[in-house]
Short mmCIF file of N, CA and C in Angstrom, two decimals:
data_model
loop_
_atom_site.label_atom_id
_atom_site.label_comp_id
_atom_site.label_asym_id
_atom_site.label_seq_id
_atom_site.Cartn_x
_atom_site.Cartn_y
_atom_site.Cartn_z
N UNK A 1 5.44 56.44 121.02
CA UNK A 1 4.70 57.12 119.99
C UNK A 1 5.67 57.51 118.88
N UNK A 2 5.44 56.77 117.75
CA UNK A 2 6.32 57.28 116.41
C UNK A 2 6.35 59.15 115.59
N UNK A 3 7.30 59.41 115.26
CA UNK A 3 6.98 60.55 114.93
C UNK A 3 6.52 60.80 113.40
N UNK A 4 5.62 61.84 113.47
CA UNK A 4 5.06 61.75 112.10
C UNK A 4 5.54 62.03 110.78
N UNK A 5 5.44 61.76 110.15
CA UNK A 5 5.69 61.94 108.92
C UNK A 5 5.18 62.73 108.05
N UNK A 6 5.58 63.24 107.03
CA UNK A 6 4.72 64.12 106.12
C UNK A 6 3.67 63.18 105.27
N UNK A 7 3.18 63.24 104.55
CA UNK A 7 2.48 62.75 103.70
C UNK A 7 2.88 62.61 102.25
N UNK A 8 3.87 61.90 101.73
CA UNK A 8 4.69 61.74 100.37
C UNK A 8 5.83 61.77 100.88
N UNK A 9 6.15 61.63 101.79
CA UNK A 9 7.44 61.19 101.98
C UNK A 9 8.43 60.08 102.54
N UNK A 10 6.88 59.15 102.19
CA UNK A 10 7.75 57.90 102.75
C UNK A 10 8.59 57.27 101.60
N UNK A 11 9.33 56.11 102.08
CA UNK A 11 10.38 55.21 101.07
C UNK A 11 9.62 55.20 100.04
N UNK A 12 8.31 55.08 99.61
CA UNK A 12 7.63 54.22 98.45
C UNK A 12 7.83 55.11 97.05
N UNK A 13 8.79 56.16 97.00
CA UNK A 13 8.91 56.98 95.36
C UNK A 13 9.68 55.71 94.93
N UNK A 14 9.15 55.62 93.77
CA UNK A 14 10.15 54.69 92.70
C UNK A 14 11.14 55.77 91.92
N UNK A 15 12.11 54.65 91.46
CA UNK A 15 13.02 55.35 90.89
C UNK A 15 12.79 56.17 90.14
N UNK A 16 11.76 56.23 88.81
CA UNK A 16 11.37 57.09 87.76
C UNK A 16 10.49 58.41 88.56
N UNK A 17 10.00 57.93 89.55
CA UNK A 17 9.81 59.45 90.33
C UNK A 17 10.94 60.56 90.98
N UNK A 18 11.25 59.87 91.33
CA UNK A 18 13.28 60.72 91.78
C UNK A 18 13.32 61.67 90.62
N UNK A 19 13.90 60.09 89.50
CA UNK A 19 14.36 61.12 88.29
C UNK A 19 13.51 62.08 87.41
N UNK A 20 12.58 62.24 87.80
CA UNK A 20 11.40 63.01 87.24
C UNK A 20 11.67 64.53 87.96
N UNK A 21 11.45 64.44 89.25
CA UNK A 21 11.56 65.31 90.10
C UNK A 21 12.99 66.18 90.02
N UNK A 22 14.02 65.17 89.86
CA UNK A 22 15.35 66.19 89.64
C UNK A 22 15.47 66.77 88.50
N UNK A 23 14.94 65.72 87.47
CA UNK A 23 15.09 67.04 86.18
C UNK A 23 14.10 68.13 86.49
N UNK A 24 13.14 68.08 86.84
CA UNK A 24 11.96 69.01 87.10
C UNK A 24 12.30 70.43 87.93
N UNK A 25 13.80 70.07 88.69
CA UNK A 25 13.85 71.26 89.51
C UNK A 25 14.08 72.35 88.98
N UNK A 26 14.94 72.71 87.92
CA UNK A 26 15.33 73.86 87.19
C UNK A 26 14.83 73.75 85.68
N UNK A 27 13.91 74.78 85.26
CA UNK A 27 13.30 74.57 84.25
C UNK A 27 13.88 76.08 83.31
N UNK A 28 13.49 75.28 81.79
CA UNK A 28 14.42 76.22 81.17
C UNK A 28 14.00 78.17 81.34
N UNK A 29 12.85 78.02 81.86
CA UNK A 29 12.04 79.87 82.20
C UNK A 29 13.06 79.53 82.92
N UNK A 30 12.87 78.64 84.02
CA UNK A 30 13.72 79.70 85.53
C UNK A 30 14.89 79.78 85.05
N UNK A 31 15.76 79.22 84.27
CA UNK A 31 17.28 79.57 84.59
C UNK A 31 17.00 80.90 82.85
N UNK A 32 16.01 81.16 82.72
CA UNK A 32 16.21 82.63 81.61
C UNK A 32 15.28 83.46 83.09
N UNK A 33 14.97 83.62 83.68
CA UNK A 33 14.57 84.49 84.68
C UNK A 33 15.64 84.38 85.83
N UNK A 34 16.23 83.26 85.96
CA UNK A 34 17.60 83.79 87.20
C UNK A 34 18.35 84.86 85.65
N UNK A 35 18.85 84.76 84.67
CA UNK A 35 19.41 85.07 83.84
C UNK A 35 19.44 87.09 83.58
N UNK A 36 17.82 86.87 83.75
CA UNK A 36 17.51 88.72 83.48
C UNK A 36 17.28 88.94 85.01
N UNK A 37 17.29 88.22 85.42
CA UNK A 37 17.21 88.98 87.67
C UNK A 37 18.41 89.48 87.45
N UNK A 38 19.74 88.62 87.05
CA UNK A 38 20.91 88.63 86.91
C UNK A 38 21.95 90.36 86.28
N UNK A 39 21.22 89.93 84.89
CA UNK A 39 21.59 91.61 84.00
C UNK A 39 20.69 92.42 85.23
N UNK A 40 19.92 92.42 85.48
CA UNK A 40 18.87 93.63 86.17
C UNK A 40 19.96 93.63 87.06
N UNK A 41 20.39 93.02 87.70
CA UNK A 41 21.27 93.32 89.14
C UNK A 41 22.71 94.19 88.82
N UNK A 42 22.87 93.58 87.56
CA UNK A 42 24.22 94.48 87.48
C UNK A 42 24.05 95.46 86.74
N UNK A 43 22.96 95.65 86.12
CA UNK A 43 22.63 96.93 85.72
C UNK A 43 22.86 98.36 86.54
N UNK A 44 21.63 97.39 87.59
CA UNK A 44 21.17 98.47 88.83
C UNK A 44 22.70 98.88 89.58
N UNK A 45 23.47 97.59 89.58
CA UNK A 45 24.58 98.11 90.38
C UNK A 45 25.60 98.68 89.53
N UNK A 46 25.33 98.67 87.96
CA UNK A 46 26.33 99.63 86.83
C UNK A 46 25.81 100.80 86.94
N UNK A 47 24.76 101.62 87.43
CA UNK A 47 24.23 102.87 87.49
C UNK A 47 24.55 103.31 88.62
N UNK A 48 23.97 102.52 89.85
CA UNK A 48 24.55 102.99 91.15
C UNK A 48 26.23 103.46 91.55
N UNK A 49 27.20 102.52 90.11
CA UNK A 49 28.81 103.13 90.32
C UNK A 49 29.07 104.26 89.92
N UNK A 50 28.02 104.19 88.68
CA UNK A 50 28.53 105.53 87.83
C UNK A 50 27.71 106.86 88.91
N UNK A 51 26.33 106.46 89.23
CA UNK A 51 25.99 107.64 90.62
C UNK A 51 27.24 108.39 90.82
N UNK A 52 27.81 107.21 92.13
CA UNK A 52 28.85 107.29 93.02
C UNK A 52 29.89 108.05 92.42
N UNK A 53 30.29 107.64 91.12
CA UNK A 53 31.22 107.87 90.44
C UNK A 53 31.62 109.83 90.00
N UNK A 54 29.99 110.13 89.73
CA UNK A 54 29.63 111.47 88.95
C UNK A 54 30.10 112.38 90.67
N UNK A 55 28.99 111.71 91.36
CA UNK A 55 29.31 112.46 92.33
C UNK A 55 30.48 113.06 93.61
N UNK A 56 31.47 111.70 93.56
CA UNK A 56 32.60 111.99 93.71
C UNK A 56 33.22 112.91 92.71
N UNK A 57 33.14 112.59 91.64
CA UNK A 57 33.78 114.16 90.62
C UNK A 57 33.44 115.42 90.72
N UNK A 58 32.29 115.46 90.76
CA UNK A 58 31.57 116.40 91.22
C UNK A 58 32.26 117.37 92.69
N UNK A 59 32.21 116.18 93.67
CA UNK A 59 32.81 116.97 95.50
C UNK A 59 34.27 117.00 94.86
N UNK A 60 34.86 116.37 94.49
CA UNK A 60 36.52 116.31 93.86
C UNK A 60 36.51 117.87 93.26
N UNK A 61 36.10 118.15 92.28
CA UNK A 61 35.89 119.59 91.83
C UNK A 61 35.43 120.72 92.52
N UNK A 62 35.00 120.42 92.96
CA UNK A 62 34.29 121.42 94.37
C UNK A 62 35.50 121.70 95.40
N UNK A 63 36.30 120.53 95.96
CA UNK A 63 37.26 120.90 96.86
C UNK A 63 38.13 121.20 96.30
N UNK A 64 38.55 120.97 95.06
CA UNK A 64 39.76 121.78 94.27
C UNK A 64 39.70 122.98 94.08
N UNK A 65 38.33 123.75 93.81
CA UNK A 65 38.07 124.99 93.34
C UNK A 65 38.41 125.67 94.83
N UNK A 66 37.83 125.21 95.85
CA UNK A 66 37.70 125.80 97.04
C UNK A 66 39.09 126.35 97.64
N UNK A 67 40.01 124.69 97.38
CA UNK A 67 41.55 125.26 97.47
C UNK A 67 42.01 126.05 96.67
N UNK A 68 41.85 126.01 95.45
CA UNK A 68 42.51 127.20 94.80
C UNK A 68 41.97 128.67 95.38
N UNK A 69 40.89 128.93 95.55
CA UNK A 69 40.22 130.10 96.16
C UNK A 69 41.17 130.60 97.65
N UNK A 70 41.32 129.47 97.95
CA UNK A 70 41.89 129.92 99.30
C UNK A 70 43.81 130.33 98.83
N UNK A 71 43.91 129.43 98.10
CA UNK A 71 45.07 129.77 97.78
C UNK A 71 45.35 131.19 96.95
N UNK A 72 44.47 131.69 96.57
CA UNK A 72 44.70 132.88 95.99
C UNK A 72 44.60 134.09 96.80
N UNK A 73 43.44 133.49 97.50
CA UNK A 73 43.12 134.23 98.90
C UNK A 73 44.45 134.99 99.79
N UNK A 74 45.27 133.77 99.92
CA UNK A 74 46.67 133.73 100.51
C UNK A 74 47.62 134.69 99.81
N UNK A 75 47.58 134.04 98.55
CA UNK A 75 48.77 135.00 97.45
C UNK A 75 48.46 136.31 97.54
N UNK A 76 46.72 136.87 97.89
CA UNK A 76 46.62 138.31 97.42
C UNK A 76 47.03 139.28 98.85
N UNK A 77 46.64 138.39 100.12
CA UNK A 77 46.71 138.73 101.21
C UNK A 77 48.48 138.90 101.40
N UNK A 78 49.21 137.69 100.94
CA UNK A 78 50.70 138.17 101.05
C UNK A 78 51.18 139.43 99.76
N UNK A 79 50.59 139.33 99.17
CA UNK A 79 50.73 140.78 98.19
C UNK A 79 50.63 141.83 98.71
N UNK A 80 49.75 142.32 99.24
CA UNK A 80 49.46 142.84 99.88
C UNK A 80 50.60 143.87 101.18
N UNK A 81 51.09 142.71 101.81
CA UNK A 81 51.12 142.77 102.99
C UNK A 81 53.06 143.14 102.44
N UNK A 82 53.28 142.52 101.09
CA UNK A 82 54.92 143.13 100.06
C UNK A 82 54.50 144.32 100.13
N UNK A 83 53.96 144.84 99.31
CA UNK A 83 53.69 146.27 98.88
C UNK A 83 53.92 147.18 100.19
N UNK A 84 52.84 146.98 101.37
CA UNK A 84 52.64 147.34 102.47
C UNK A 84 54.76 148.07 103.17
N UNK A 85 55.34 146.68 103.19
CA UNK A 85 56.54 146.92 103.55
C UNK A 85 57.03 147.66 102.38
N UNK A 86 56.94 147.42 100.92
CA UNK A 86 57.46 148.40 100.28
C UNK A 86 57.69 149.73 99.88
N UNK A 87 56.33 150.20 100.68
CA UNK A 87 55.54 151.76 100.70
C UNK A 87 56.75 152.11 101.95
N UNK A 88 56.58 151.45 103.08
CA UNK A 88 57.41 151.57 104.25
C UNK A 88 58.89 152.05 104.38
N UNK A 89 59.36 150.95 103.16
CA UNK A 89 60.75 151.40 102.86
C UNK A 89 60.92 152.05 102.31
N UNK A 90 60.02 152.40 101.21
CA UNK A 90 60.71 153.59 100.42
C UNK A 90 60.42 155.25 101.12
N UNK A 91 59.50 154.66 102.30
CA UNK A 91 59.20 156.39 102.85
C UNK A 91 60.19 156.64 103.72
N UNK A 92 60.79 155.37 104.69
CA UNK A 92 61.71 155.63 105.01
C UNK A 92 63.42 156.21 103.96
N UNK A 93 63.68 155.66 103.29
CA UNK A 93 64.60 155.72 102.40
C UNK A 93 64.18 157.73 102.14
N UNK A 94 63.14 157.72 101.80
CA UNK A 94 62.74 159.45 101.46
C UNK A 94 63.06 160.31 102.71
N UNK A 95 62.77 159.60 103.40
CA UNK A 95 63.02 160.38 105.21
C UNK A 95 64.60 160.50 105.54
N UNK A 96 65.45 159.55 105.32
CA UNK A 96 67.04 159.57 105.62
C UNK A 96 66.98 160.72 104.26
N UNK A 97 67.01 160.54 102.56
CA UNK A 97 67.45 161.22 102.15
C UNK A 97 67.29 162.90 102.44
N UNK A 98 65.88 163.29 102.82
CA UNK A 98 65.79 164.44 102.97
C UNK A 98 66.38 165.05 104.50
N UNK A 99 66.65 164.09 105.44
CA UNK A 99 67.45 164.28 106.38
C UNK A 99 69.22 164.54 106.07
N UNK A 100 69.72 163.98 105.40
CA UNK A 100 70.98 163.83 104.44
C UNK A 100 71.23 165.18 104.30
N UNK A 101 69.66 165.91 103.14
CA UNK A 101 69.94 166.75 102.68
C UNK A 101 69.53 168.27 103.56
N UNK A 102 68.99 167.87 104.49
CA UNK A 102 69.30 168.89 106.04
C UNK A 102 70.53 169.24 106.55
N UNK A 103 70.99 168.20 106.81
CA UNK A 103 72.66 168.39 107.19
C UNK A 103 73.82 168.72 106.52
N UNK A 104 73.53 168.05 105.35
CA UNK A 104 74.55 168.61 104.30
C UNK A 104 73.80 170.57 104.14
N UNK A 105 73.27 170.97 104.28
CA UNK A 105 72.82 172.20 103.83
C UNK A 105 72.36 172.98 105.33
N UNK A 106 73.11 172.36 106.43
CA UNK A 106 73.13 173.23 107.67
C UNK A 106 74.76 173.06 107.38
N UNK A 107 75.74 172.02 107.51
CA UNK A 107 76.75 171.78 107.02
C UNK A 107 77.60 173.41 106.20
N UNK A 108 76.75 173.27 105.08
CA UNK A 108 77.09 174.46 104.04
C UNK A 108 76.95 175.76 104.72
N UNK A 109 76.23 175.91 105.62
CA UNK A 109 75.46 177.00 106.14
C UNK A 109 76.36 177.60 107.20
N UNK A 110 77.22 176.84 108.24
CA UNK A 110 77.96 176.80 108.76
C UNK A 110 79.52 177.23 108.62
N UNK A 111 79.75 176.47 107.39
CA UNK A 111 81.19 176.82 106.49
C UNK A 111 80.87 178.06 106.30
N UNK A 112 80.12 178.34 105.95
CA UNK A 112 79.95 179.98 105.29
C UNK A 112 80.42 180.69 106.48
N UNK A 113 79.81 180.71 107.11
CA UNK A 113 80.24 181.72 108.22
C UNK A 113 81.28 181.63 108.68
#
């Protein structure tokens, strides 16, 4: 049993049918409609970069601000924590001097007699 065939597709196209058919495949619409499919595509994908684009600037600015926040965060917290020791030392420093000036003035107190 032979296998079938389509119907127009046997040997019998003559030559001027071929060449009919191949020029026929791409016609001047379709290659101006592949043409604007074409711009449309890179359009769509020139908007979709710049999207991408805004919105990375966007989180980019956002995590910069955030670090600086924290970083100040840091600076005020170690400020802080200077002063803290500086109050410290100088109360100590007040504590020896007025101790100083105990002894020197039991010292005096002593000579006298």
């Amino acid at each position: 049993m032979p296998a079938e065939r389509p119907v127009g597709s046997g040997g019998s196209q003559t030559p001027e049918m071929v060449e009919q058919l191949d020029t026929a495949v791409i016609t001047p619409a379709m290659l101006e409609e592949e043409e604007q499919l074409e711009a449309a595509g890179l359009e769509r994908e020139r908007k979709m970069l710049e999207k991408a684009r805004m919105s990375w600037d966007r989180e980019s600015t956002e995590i910069r601000y955030r670090r600086l926040q924290h970083l100040l965060e840091k600076s005020n917290i170690y400020s802080k924590f200077l002063l803290t020791k500086m109050e410290q030392q100088q109360l100590e420093e007040q504590k020896k001097k007025e101790k100083l000036e105990r002894k020197k003035e039991s010292l005096k107190n002593i000579m006298m007699l």
